[in-house]
Amino acid sequence: MPPRGSTGRRAEIIRLARSTGLASVEELSAQFGVTASTIRRDLSLLTEEGLIARTYGGAIALGRQPESSIRQRAMQGFDAKHAIAKWAAEQVQPGETILLDAGTTVGAMGDYLRTVADLTVVTAGLTALEALADADAVRVECIGGTLRHLSQGFVGPLAEATLERLTFDRAFLGADAVNSELGICEAELEQTRLKELMMQRAETVYVLAHAEKLGRRPFHAWAPIPAGATLVTDSDVTEDQIRSFEKASLTVAVAPQLMDPAVRPAT
């Protein structure tokens, strides 16, 4: 018999997640005899309390999540990532110097920046470097440092020393998760330290994250986001999510869906 009351139901959700690893909203709704919206509220509360972590598609998994590789992440939320990347690239003006973080969403911006006139791109990620490697119109510089193989990004003292000698018109940062109170979440402290420096050195800061990453706490390393920064997300974002970030003095930009996400930008 399903447990009565929200407290018992949420305790059972945690137990199920511990034993099976994953459970869908629909399965939980049917099992407990409540609506899907009730289950989603339960999951949101448990996520905020750090007891579970939401995964793409509405499933949940308990506990600290293993960091996935950039290849594993490449196809997760593909349409949303490219919609965000396109919107973000459209903010860049000719003649600017911009910083691109590591990661798949920020890296996808490279495809939309290849023809921007007199543009200088400084990057910490191999994904952006690959996208712009043969873009003759764009000056490309890499901050160097120690390569994190999972994220395909550079970190460490050499990367930090380079950033301390540069400033940027705009910085575009990725994230494993974003929380309105705590900021950008990453797997390692050296990643969050680098992101803090990136945000300090830029006139305008953008954090790129599709809606499924918002409100999560998969790891324990954080980089606070400065007031006035812009969170760029996709059309799956909820009004509650938007309000939570706006209360933290952030601007929320919702990237429109691509008309045909299968069509990549001309190169």
PDB file of C-alpha atoms in Angstrom:
ATOM      1  CA  MET A   1       0.000   0.000   0.000  1.00  0.00           C
ATOM      2  CA  PRO A   2       1.441   3.399  -0.919  1.00  0.00           C
ATOM      3  CA  PRO A   3       2.483   5.550   2.066  1.00  0.00           C
ATOM      4  CA  ARG A   4       0.036   8.243   3.106  1.00  0.00           C
ATOM      5  CA  GLY A   5       0.985  11.917   3.204  1.00  0.00           C
ATOM      6  CA  SER A   6       3.678  13.877   1.443  1.00  0.00           C
ATOM      7  CA  THR A   7       6.371  13.088   4.033  1.00  0.00           C
ATOM      8  CA  GLY A   8       5.932   9.338   3.697  1.00  0.00           C
ATOM      9  CA  ARG A   9       5.720   9.579  -0.086  1.00  0.00           C
ATOM     10  CA  ARG A  10       8.954  11.549  -0.327  1.00  0.00           C
ATOM     11  CA  ALA A  11      10.739   9.135   1.998  1.00  0.00           C
ATOM     12  CA  GLU A  12       9.612   6.274  -0.236  1.00  0.00           C
ATOM     13  CA  ILE A  13      10.803   8.141  -3.343  1.00  0.00           C
ATOM     14  CA  ILE A  14      14.266   8.410  -1.769  1.00  0.00           C
ATOM     15  CA  ARG A  15      14.213   4.692  -0.883  1.00  0.00           C
ATOM     16  CA  LEU A  16      13.222   3.754  -4.424  1.00  0.00           C
ATOM     17  CA  ALA A  17      15.919   5.946  -5.890  1.00  0.00           C
ATOM     18  CA  ARG A  18      18.488   4.314  -3.619  1.00  0.00           C
ATOM     19  CA  SER A  19      17.449   0.808  -4.597  1.00  0.00           C
ATOM     20  CA  THR A  20      16.729   1.208  -8.309  1.00  0.00           C
ATOM     21  CA  GLY A  21      18.800   4.251  -9.231  1.00  0.00           C
ATOM     22  CA  LEU A  22      16.240   5.768 -11.587  1.00  0.00           C
ATOM     23  CA  ALA A  23      12.503   6.362 -11.615  1.00  0.00           C
ATOM     24  CA  SER A  24      10.345   8.321 -14.019  1.00  0.00           C
ATOM     25  CA  VAL A  25       7.688  10.860 -13.069  1.00  0.00           C
ATOM     26  CA  GLU A  26       5.020   8.714 -14.731  1.00  0.00           C
ATOM     27  CA  GLU A  27       6.054   5.577 -12.827  1.00  0.00           C
ATOM     28  CA  LEU A  28       6.044   7.393  -9.504  1.00  0.00           C
ATOM     29  CA  SER A  29       2.697   9.034 -10.249  1.00  0.00           C
ATOM     30  CA  ALA A  30       1.098   5.667 -10.962  1.00  0.00           C
ATOM     31  CA  GLN A  31       2.700   3.985  -7.960  1.00  0.00           C
ATOM     32  CA  PHE A  32       1.594   6.595  -5.429  1.00  0.00           C
ATOM     33  CA  GLY A  33      -1.760   7.413  -7.018  1.00  0.00           C
ATOM     34  CA  VAL A  34      -1.063  11.151  -7.279  1.00  0.00           C
ATOM     35  CA  THR A  35      -0.745  13.520 -10.203  1.00  0.00           C
ATOM     36  CA  ALA A  36       2.457  14.045 -12.145  1.00  0.00           C
ATOM     37  CA  SER A  37       2.532  17.668 -10.970  1.00  0.00           C
ATOM     38  CA  THR A  38       2.510  16.467  -7.347  1.00  0.00           C
ATOM     39  CA  ILE A  39       5.459  14.178  -8.070  1.00  0.00           C
ATOM     40  CA  ARG A  40       7.332  17.013  -9.778  1.00  0.00           C
ATOM     41  CA  ARG A  41       6.831  19.185  -6.685  1.00  0.00           C
ATOM     42  CA  ASP A  42       8.172  16.352  -4.541  1.00  0.00           C
ATOM     43  CA  LEU A  43      11.206  15.995  -6.781  1.00  0.00           C
ATOM     44  CA  SER A  44      11.855  19.731  -6.780  1.00  0.00           C
ATOM     45  CA  LEU A  45      11.766  19.842  -2.985  1.00  0.00           C
ATOM     46  CA  LEU A  46      14.032  16.807  -2.610  1.00  0.00           C
ATOM     47  CA  THR A  47      16.445  18.290  -5.148  1.00  0.00           C
ATOM     48  CA  GLU A  48      16.580  21.603  -3.267  1.00  0.00           C
ATOM     49  CA  GLU A  49      17.353  19.677  -0.071  1.00  0.00           C
ATOM     50  CA  GLY A  50      20.203  17.849  -1.827  1.00  0.00           C
ATOM     51  CA  LEU A  51      18.617  14.430  -1.312  1.00  0.00           C
ATOM     52  CA  ILE A  52      18.232  13.562  -4.987  1.00  0.00           C
ATOM     53  CA  ALA A  53      19.390  14.866  -8.336  1.00  0.00           C
ATOM     54  CA  ARG A  54      17.129  15.239 -11.341  1.00  0.00           C
ATOM     55  CA  THR A  55      18.269  13.782 -14.646  1.00  0.00           C
ATOM     56  CA  TYR A  56      17.251  14.779 -18.144  1.00  0.00           C
ATOM     57  CA  GLY A  57      13.780  13.593 -19.112  1.00  0.00           C
ATOM     58  CA  GLY A  58      12.230  13.692 -15.649  1.00  0.00           C
ATOM     59  CA  ALA A  59      13.992  10.723 -14.052  1.00  0.00           C
ATOM     60  CA  ILE A  60      15.815  10.950 -10.726  1.00  0.00           C
ATOM     61  CA  ALA A  61      18.923   9.458  -9.215  1.00  0.00           C
ATOM     62  CA  LEU A  62      19.987   9.538  -5.582  1.00  0.00           C
ATOM     63  CA  GLY A  63      23.215  10.918  -4.230  1.00  0.00           C
ATOM     64  CA  ARG A  64      26.343  12.403  -5.742  1.00  0.00           C
ATOM     65  CA  GLN A  65      26.379  11.929  -9.476  1.00  0.00           C
ATOM     66  CA  PRO A  66      29.520  10.755 -11.260  1.00  0.00           C
ATOM     67  CA  GLU A  67      30.882  13.439 -13.558  1.00  0.00           C
ATOM     68  CA  SER A  68      30.087  12.518 -17.153  1.00  0.00           C
ATOM     69  CA  SER A  69      32.563  13.019 -19.956  1.00  0.00           C
ATOM     70  CA  ILE A  70      32.104  15.695 -22.572  1.00  0.00           C
ATOM     71  CA  ARG A  71      31.334  12.996 -25.146  1.00  0.00           C
ATOM     72  CA  GLN A  72      28.535  11.666 -22.946  1.00  0.00           C
ATOM     73  CA  ARG A  73      27.159  15.185 -22.545  1.00  0.00           C
ATOM     74  CA  ALA A  74      27.369  16.126 -26.218  1.00  0.00           C
ATOM     75  CA  MET A  75      23.938  14.734 -27.167  1.00  0.00           C
ATOM     76  CA  GLN A  76      22.156  15.473 -23.871  1.00  0.00           C
ATOM     77  CA  GLY A  77      19.715  18.308 -24.438  1.00  0.00           C
ATOM     78  CA  PHE A  78      21.195  18.833 -27.915  1.00  0.00           C
ATOM     79  CA  ASP A  79      18.415  21.056 -29.286  1.00  0.00           C
ATOM     80  CA  ALA A  80      18.280  23.189 -26.143  1.00  0.00           C
ATOM     81  CA  LYS A  81      22.052  23.635 -26.086  1.00  0.00           C
ATOM     82  CA  HIS A  82      22.175  24.826 -29.680  1.00  0.00           C
ATOM     83  CA  ALA A  83      19.258  27.194 -29.162  1.00  0.00           C
ATOM     84  CA  ILE A  84      21.113  28.692 -26.186  1.00  0.00           C
ATOM     85  CA  ALA A  85      24.409  28.817 -28.067  1.00  0.00           C
ATOM     86  CA  LYS A  86      22.824  30.591 -31.037  1.00  0.00           C
ATOM     87  CA  TRP A  87      21.149  33.210 -28.835  1.00  0.00           C
ATOM     88  CA  ALA A  88      24.379  33.805 -26.926  1.00  0.00           C
ATOM     89  CA  ALA A  89      26.434  34.168 -30.115  1.00  0.00           C
ATOM     90  CA  GLU A  90      23.989  36.765 -31.412  1.00  0.00           C
ATOM     91  CA  GLN A  91      24.906  39.033 -28.475  1.00  0.00           C
ATOM     92  CA  VAL A  92      28.520  39.268 -29.661  1.00  0.00           C
ATOM     93  CA  GLN A  93      29.443  42.387 -31.624  1.00  0.00           C
ATOM     94  CA  PRO A  94      32.188  42.847 -34.246  1.00  0.00           C
ATOM     95  CA  GLY A  95      35.477  43.992 -32.770  1.00  0.00           C
ATOM     96  CA  GLU A  96      34.901  42.495 -29.325  1.00  0.00           C
ATOM     97  CA  THR A  97      37.165  40.271 -27.276  1.00  0.00           C
ATOM     98  CA  ILE A  98      35.191  37.479 -25.630  1.00  0.00           C
ATOM     99  CA  LEU A  99      35.904  34.519 -23.379  1.00  0.00           C
ATOM    100  CA  LEU A 100      34.427  31.078 -23.984  1.00  0.00           C
ATOM    101  CA  ASP A 101      34.470  28.563 -21.138  1.00  0.00           C
ATOM    102  CA  ALA A 102      34.854  24.818 -21.613  1.00  0.00           C
ATOM    103  CA  GLY A 103      31.761  22.653 -22.113  1.00  0.00           C
ATOM    104  CA  THR A 104      29.378  21.539 -24.831  1.00  0.00           C
ATOM    105  CA  THR A 105      26.889  24.424 -24.709  1.00  0.00           C
ATOM    106  CA  VAL A 106      29.511  27.179 -24.727  1.00  0.00           C
ATOM    107  CA  GLY A 107      31.566  25.231 -27.234  1.00  0.00           C
ATOM    108  CA  ALA A 108      28.581  25.126 -29.592  1.00  0.00           C
ATOM    109  CA  MET A 109      28.792  28.920 -29.801  1.00  0.00           C
ATOM    110  CA  GLY A 110      31.868  28.507 -31.975  1.00  0.00           C
ATOM    111  CA  ASP A 111      29.712  27.335 -34.863  1.00  0.00           C
ATOM    112  CA  TYR A 112      27.790  30.630 -34.758  1.00  0.00           C
ATOM    113  CA  LEU A 113      30.802  32.940 -34.349  1.00  0.00           C
ATOM    114  CA  ARG A 114      32.882  31.926 -37.330  1.00  0.00           C
ATOM    115  CA  THR A 115      32.055  34.959 -39.488  1.00  0.00           C
ATOM    116  CA  VAL A 116      31.918  37.740 -36.861  1.00  0.00           C
ATOM    117  CA  ALA A 117      34.220  40.521 -38.083  1.00  0.00           C
ATOM    118  CA  ASP A 118      37.332  41.494 -36.121  1.00  0.00           C
ATOM    119  CA  LEU A 119      36.468  39.097 -33.294  1.00  0.00           C
ATOM    120  CA  THR A 120      38.956  37.785 -30.738  1.00  0.00           C
ATOM    121  CA  VAL A 121      37.956  34.615 -28.880  1.00  0.00           C
ATOM    122  CA  VAL A 122      39.893  33.478 -25.823  1.00  0.00           C
ATOM    123  CA  THR A 123      38.891  30.029 -24.664  1.00  0.00           C
ATOM    124  CA  ALA A 124      39.549  27.452 -21.976  1.00  0.00           C
ATOM    125  CA  GLY A 125      37.916  24.604 -23.876  1.00  0.00           C
ATOM    126  CA  LEU A 126      38.910  22.233 -26.643  1.00  0.00           C
ATOM    127  CA  THR A 127      35.330  22.166 -27.978  1.00  0.00           C
ATOM    128  CA  ALA A 128      35.431  25.863 -28.889  1.00  0.00           C
ATOM    129  CA  LEU A 129      38.966  25.528 -30.224  1.00  0.00           C
ATOM    130  CA  GLU A 130      37.870  22.741 -32.550  1.00  0.00           C
ATOM    131  CA  ALA A 131      34.874  24.734 -33.798  1.00  0.00           C
ATOM    132  CA  LEU A 132      37.005  27.783 -34.579  1.00  0.00           C
ATOM    133  CA  ALA A 133      40.229  26.075 -35.668  1.00  0.00           C
ATOM    134  CA  ASP A 134      39.744  26.946 -39.349  1.00  0.00           C
ATOM    135  CA  ALA A 135      37.718  30.146 -38.898  1.00  0.00           C
ATOM    136  CA  ASP A 136      40.128  32.562 -40.565  1.00  0.00           C
ATOM    137  CA  ALA A 137      38.014  35.614 -39.682  1.00  0.00           C
ATOM    138  CA  VAL A 138      38.387  35.002 -35.928  1.00  0.00           C
ATOM    139  CA  ARG A 139      41.514  35.485 -33.829  1.00  0.00           C
ATOM    140  CA  VAL A 140      41.652  32.549 -31.404  1.00  0.00           C
ATOM    141  CA  GLU A 141      43.720  32.366 -28.228  1.00  0.00           C
ATOM    142  CA  CYS A 142      43.854  29.575 -25.643  1.00  0.00           C
ATOM    143  CA  ILE A 143      44.515  30.235 -21.959  1.00  0.00           C
ATOM    144  CA  GLY A 144      46.444  26.974 -21.535  1.00  0.00           C
ATOM    145  CA  GLY A 145      46.985  25.170 -18.246  1.00  0.00           C
ATOM    146  CA  THR A 146      46.267  21.608 -17.168  1.00  0.00           C
ATOM    147  CA  LEU A 147      43.786  19.706 -19.321  1.00  0.00           C
ATOM    148  CA  ARG A 148      40.869  18.049 -17.505  1.00  0.00           C
ATOM    149  CA  HIS A 149      40.132  15.116 -19.771  1.00  0.00           C
ATOM    150  CA  LEU A 150      36.506  14.691 -18.681  1.00  0.00           C
ATOM    151  CA  SER A 151      35.538  18.300 -19.400  1.00  0.00           C
ATOM    152  CA  GLN A 152      38.080  18.907 -22.200  1.00  0.00           C
ATOM    153  CA  GLY A 153      38.918  22.214 -20.501  1.00  0.00           C
ATOM    154  CA  PHE A 154      42.069  23.827 -19.116  1.00  0.00           C
ATOM    155  CA  VAL A 155      42.404  24.627 -15.400  1.00  0.00           C
ATOM    156  CA  GLY A 156      45.099  25.265 -12.828  1.00  0.00           C
ATOM    157  CA  PRO A 157      47.694  27.943 -12.004  1.00  0.00           C
ATOM    158  CA  LEU A 158      48.788  28.565 -15.603  1.00  0.00           C
ATOM    159  CA  ALA A 159      45.203  29.114 -16.728  1.00  0.00           C
ATOM    160  CA  GLU A 160      44.561  31.439 -13.781  1.00  0.00           C
ATOM    161  CA  ALA A 161      47.752  33.437 -14.449  1.00  0.00           C
ATOM    162  CA  THR A 162      46.689  33.992 -18.057  1.00  0.00           C
ATOM    163  CA  LEU A 163      43.235  35.223 -17.047  1.00  0.00           C
ATOM    164  CA  GLU A 164      44.734  37.709 -14.598  1.00  0.00           C
ATOM    165  CA  ARG A 165      46.446  39.443 -17.518  1.00  0.00           C
ATOM    166  CA  LEU A 166      43.349  39.794 -19.708  1.00  0.00           C
ATOM    167  CA  THR A 167      39.967  41.496 -19.716  1.00  0.00           C
ATOM    168  CA  PHE A 168      36.928  40.712 -21.851  1.00  0.00           C
ATOM    169  CA  ASP A 169      33.893  42.466 -23.258  1.00  0.00           C
ATOM    170  CA  ARG A 170      31.829  39.344 -22.583  1.00  0.00           C
ATOM    171  CA  ALA A 171      32.399  36.004 -20.855  1.00  0.00           C
ATOM    172  CA  PHE A 172      30.247  32.945 -21.550  1.00  0.00           C
ATOM    173  CA  LEU A 173      30.375  30.238 -18.900  1.00  0.00           C
ATOM    174  CA  GLY A 174      29.064  26.705 -18.763  1.00  0.00           C
ATOM    175  CA  ALA A 175      27.985  24.756 -15.673  1.00  0.00           C
ATOM    176  CA  ASP A 176      27.251  21.262 -14.422  1.00  0.00           C
ATOM    177  CA  ALA A 177      24.339  22.866 -12.562  1.00  0.00           C
ATOM    178  CA  VAL A 178      23.171  26.332 -11.542  1.00  0.00           C
ATOM    179  CA  ASN A 179      21.500  27.264  -8.253  1.00  0.00           C
ATOM    180  CA  SER A 180      19.963  30.688  -7.647  1.00  0.00           C
ATOM    181  CA  GLU A 181      21.439  30.896  -4.135  1.00  0.00           C
ATOM    182  CA  LEU A 182      24.799  29.151  -4.521  1.00  0.00           C
ATOM    183  CA  GLY A 183      25.771  29.885  -8.135  1.00  0.00           C
ATOM    184  CA  ILE A 184      27.565  27.622 -10.605  1.00  0.00           C
ATOM    185  CA  CYS A 185      28.139  24.019  -9.522  1.00  0.00           C
ATOM    186  CA  GLU A 186      31.104  21.973 -10.769  1.00  0.00           C
ATOM    187  CA  ALA A 187      32.781  18.697  -9.882  1.00  0.00           C
ATOM    188  CA  GLU A 188      36.086  20.245  -8.729  1.00  0.00           C
ATOM    189  CA  LEU A 189      37.171  23.368  -6.848  1.00  0.00           C
ATOM    190  CA  GLU A 190      39.767  24.260  -9.478  1.00  0.00           C
ATOM    191  CA  GLN A 191      36.939  24.594 -11.995  1.00  0.00           C
ATOM    192  CA  THR A 192      34.915  26.942  -9.820  1.00  0.00           C
ATOM    193  CA  ARG A 193      38.006  29.002  -8.967  1.00  0.00           C
ATOM    194  CA  LEU A 194      38.660  29.493 -12.676  1.00  0.00           C
ATOM    195  CA  LYS A 195      35.042  30.478 -13.320  1.00  0.00           C
ATOM    196  CA  GLU A 196      35.225  33.073 -10.539  1.00  0.00           C
ATOM    197  CA  LEU A 197      38.244  34.642 -12.257  1.00  0.00           C
ATOM    198  CA  MET A 198      36.453  34.565 -15.611  1.00  0.00           C
ATOM    199  CA  MET A 199      33.506  36.466 -14.176  1.00  0.00           C
ATOM    200  CA  GLN A 200      35.770  39.014 -12.491  1.00  0.00           C
ATOM    201  CA  ARG A 201      37.615  39.804 -15.727  1.00  0.00           C
ATOM    202  CA  ALA A 202      34.557  40.367 -17.948  1.00  0.00           C
ATOM    203  CA  GLU A 203      32.411  43.447 -18.382  1.00  0.00           C
ATOM    204  CA  THR A 204      29.332  41.320 -19.118  1.00  0.00           C
ATOM    205  CA  VAL A 205      28.788  37.771 -17.833  1.00  0.00           C
ATOM    206  CA  TYR A 206      26.532  35.064 -19.272  1.00  0.00           C
ATOM    207  CA  VAL A 207      25.928  31.641 -17.725  1.00  0.00           C
ATOM    208  CA  LEU A 208      24.635  29.108 -20.245  1.00  0.00           C
ATOM    209  CA  ALA A 209      22.576  26.195 -18.894  1.00  0.00           C
ATOM    210  CA  HIS A 210      19.537  24.345 -20.197  1.00  0.00           C
ATOM    211  CA  ALA A 211      16.537  24.138 -17.882  1.00  0.00           C
ATOM    212  CA  GLU A 212      17.255  20.652 -16.569  1.00  0.00           C
ATOM    213  CA  LYS A 213      20.439  21.970 -14.895  1.00  0.00           C
ATOM    214  CA  LEU A 214      18.662  24.686 -12.925  1.00  0.00           C
ATOM    215  CA  GLY A 215      18.226  24.222  -9.183  1.00  0.00           C
ATOM    216  CA  ARG A 216      20.374  21.082  -8.994  1.00  0.00           C
ATOM    217  CA  ARG A 217      23.255  20.307  -6.592  1.00  0.00           C
ATOM    218  CA  PRO A 218      25.137  17.326  -8.063  1.00  0.00           C
ATOM    219  CA  PHE A 219      28.529  18.337  -6.583  1.00  0.00           C
ATOM    220  CA  HIS A 220      29.916  20.480  -3.780  1.00  0.00           C
ATOM    221  CA  ALA A 221      32.135  23.054  -5.507  1.00  0.00           C
ATOM    222  CA  TRP A 222      30.494  26.431  -6.219  1.00  0.00           C
ATOM    223  CA  ALA A 223      31.253  29.729  -7.951  1.00  0.00           C
ATOM    224  CA  PRO A 224      28.959  32.618  -6.922  1.00  0.00           C
ATOM    225  CA  ILE A 225      27.400  34.477  -9.854  1.00  0.00           C
ATOM    226  CA  PRO A 226      27.674  38.282  -9.637  1.00  0.00           C
ATOM    227  CA  ALA A 227      24.511  40.384  -9.574  1.00  0.00           C
ATOM    228  CA  GLY A 228      23.645  41.677 -13.016  1.00  0.00           C
ATOM    229  CA  ALA A 229      24.853  38.576 -14.857  1.00  0.00           C
ATOM    230  CA  THR A 230      22.581  36.892 -17.388  1.00  0.00           C
ATOM    231  CA  LEU A 231      21.426  33.282 -17.144  1.00  0.00           C
ATOM    232  CA  VAL A 232      20.683  31.964 -20.629  1.00  0.00           C
ATOM    233  CA  THR A 233      18.422  28.922 -20.700  1.00  0.00           C
ATOM    234  CA  ASP A 234      15.910  27.212 -22.981  1.00  0.00           C
ATOM    235  CA  SER A 235      12.147  27.281 -23.391  1.00  0.00           C
ATOM    236  CA  ASP A 236      11.592  24.376 -20.966  1.00  0.00           C
ATOM    237  CA  VAL A 237      12.368  26.690 -18.039  1.00  0.00           C
ATOM    238  CA  THR A 238       9.494  27.184 -15.586  1.00  0.00           C
ATOM    239  CA  GLU A 239       8.182  30.451 -14.187  1.00  0.00           C
ATOM    240  CA  ASP A 240       9.233  29.346 -10.695  1.00  0.00           C
ATOM    241  CA  GLN A 241      12.794  28.796 -11.898  1.00  0.00           C
ATOM    242  CA  ILE A 242      12.871  32.198 -13.574  1.00  0.00           C
ATOM    243  CA  ARG A 243      11.576  33.951 -10.449  1.00  0.00           C
ATOM    244  CA  SER A 244      14.179  32.306  -8.213  1.00  0.00           C
ATOM    245  CA  PHE A 245      17.040  33.624 -10.344  1.00  0.00           C
ATOM    246  CA  GLU A 246      15.489  37.051 -10.783  1.00  0.00           C
ATOM    247  CA  LYS A 247      15.232  37.316  -6.979  1.00  0.00           C
ATOM    248  CA  ALA A 248      18.997  36.717  -6.931  1.00  0.00           C
ATOM    249  CA  SER A 249      19.446  39.852  -9.112  1.00  0.00           C
ATOM    250  CA  LEU A 250      20.170  37.898 -12.286  1.00  0.00           C
ATOM    251  CA  THR A 251      18.651  38.520 -15.703  1.00  0.00           C
ATOM    252  CA  VAL A 252      17.079  35.415 -17.248  1.00  0.00           C
ATOM    253  CA  ALA A 253      17.119  35.141 -21.054  1.00  0.00           C
ATOM    254  CA  VAL A 254      15.084  32.351 -22.635  1.00  0.00           C
ATOM    255  CA  ALA A 255      16.474  31.264 -25.987  1.00  0.00           C
ATOM    256  CA  PRO A 256      13.782  30.538 -28.577  1.00  0.00           C
ATOM    257  CA  GLN A 257      13.612  27.044 -30.033  1.00  0.00           C
ATOM    258  CA  LEU A 258      15.500  26.551 -33.274  1.00  0.00           C
ATOM    259  CA  MET A 259      13.216  26.280 -36.291  1.00  0.00           C
ATOM    260  CA  ASP A 260      15.178  23.282 -37.540  1.00  0.00           C
ATOM    261  CA  PRO A 261      17.761  22.121 -34.961  1.00  0.00           C
ATOM    262  CA  ALA A 262      19.090  19.498 -37.372  1.00  0.00           C
ATOM    263  CA  VAL A 263      20.436  22.245 -39.632  1.00  0.00           C
ATOM    264  CA  ARG A 264      23.814  23.466 -38.394  1.00  0.00           C
ATOM    265  CA  PRO A 265      25.112  26.964 -39.160  1.00  0.00           C
ATOM    266  CA  ALA A 266      26.968  27.546 -42.392  1.00  0.00           C
ATOM    267  CA  THR A 267      30.750  27.373 -42.114  1.00  0.00           C
TER     268      THR A 267
END
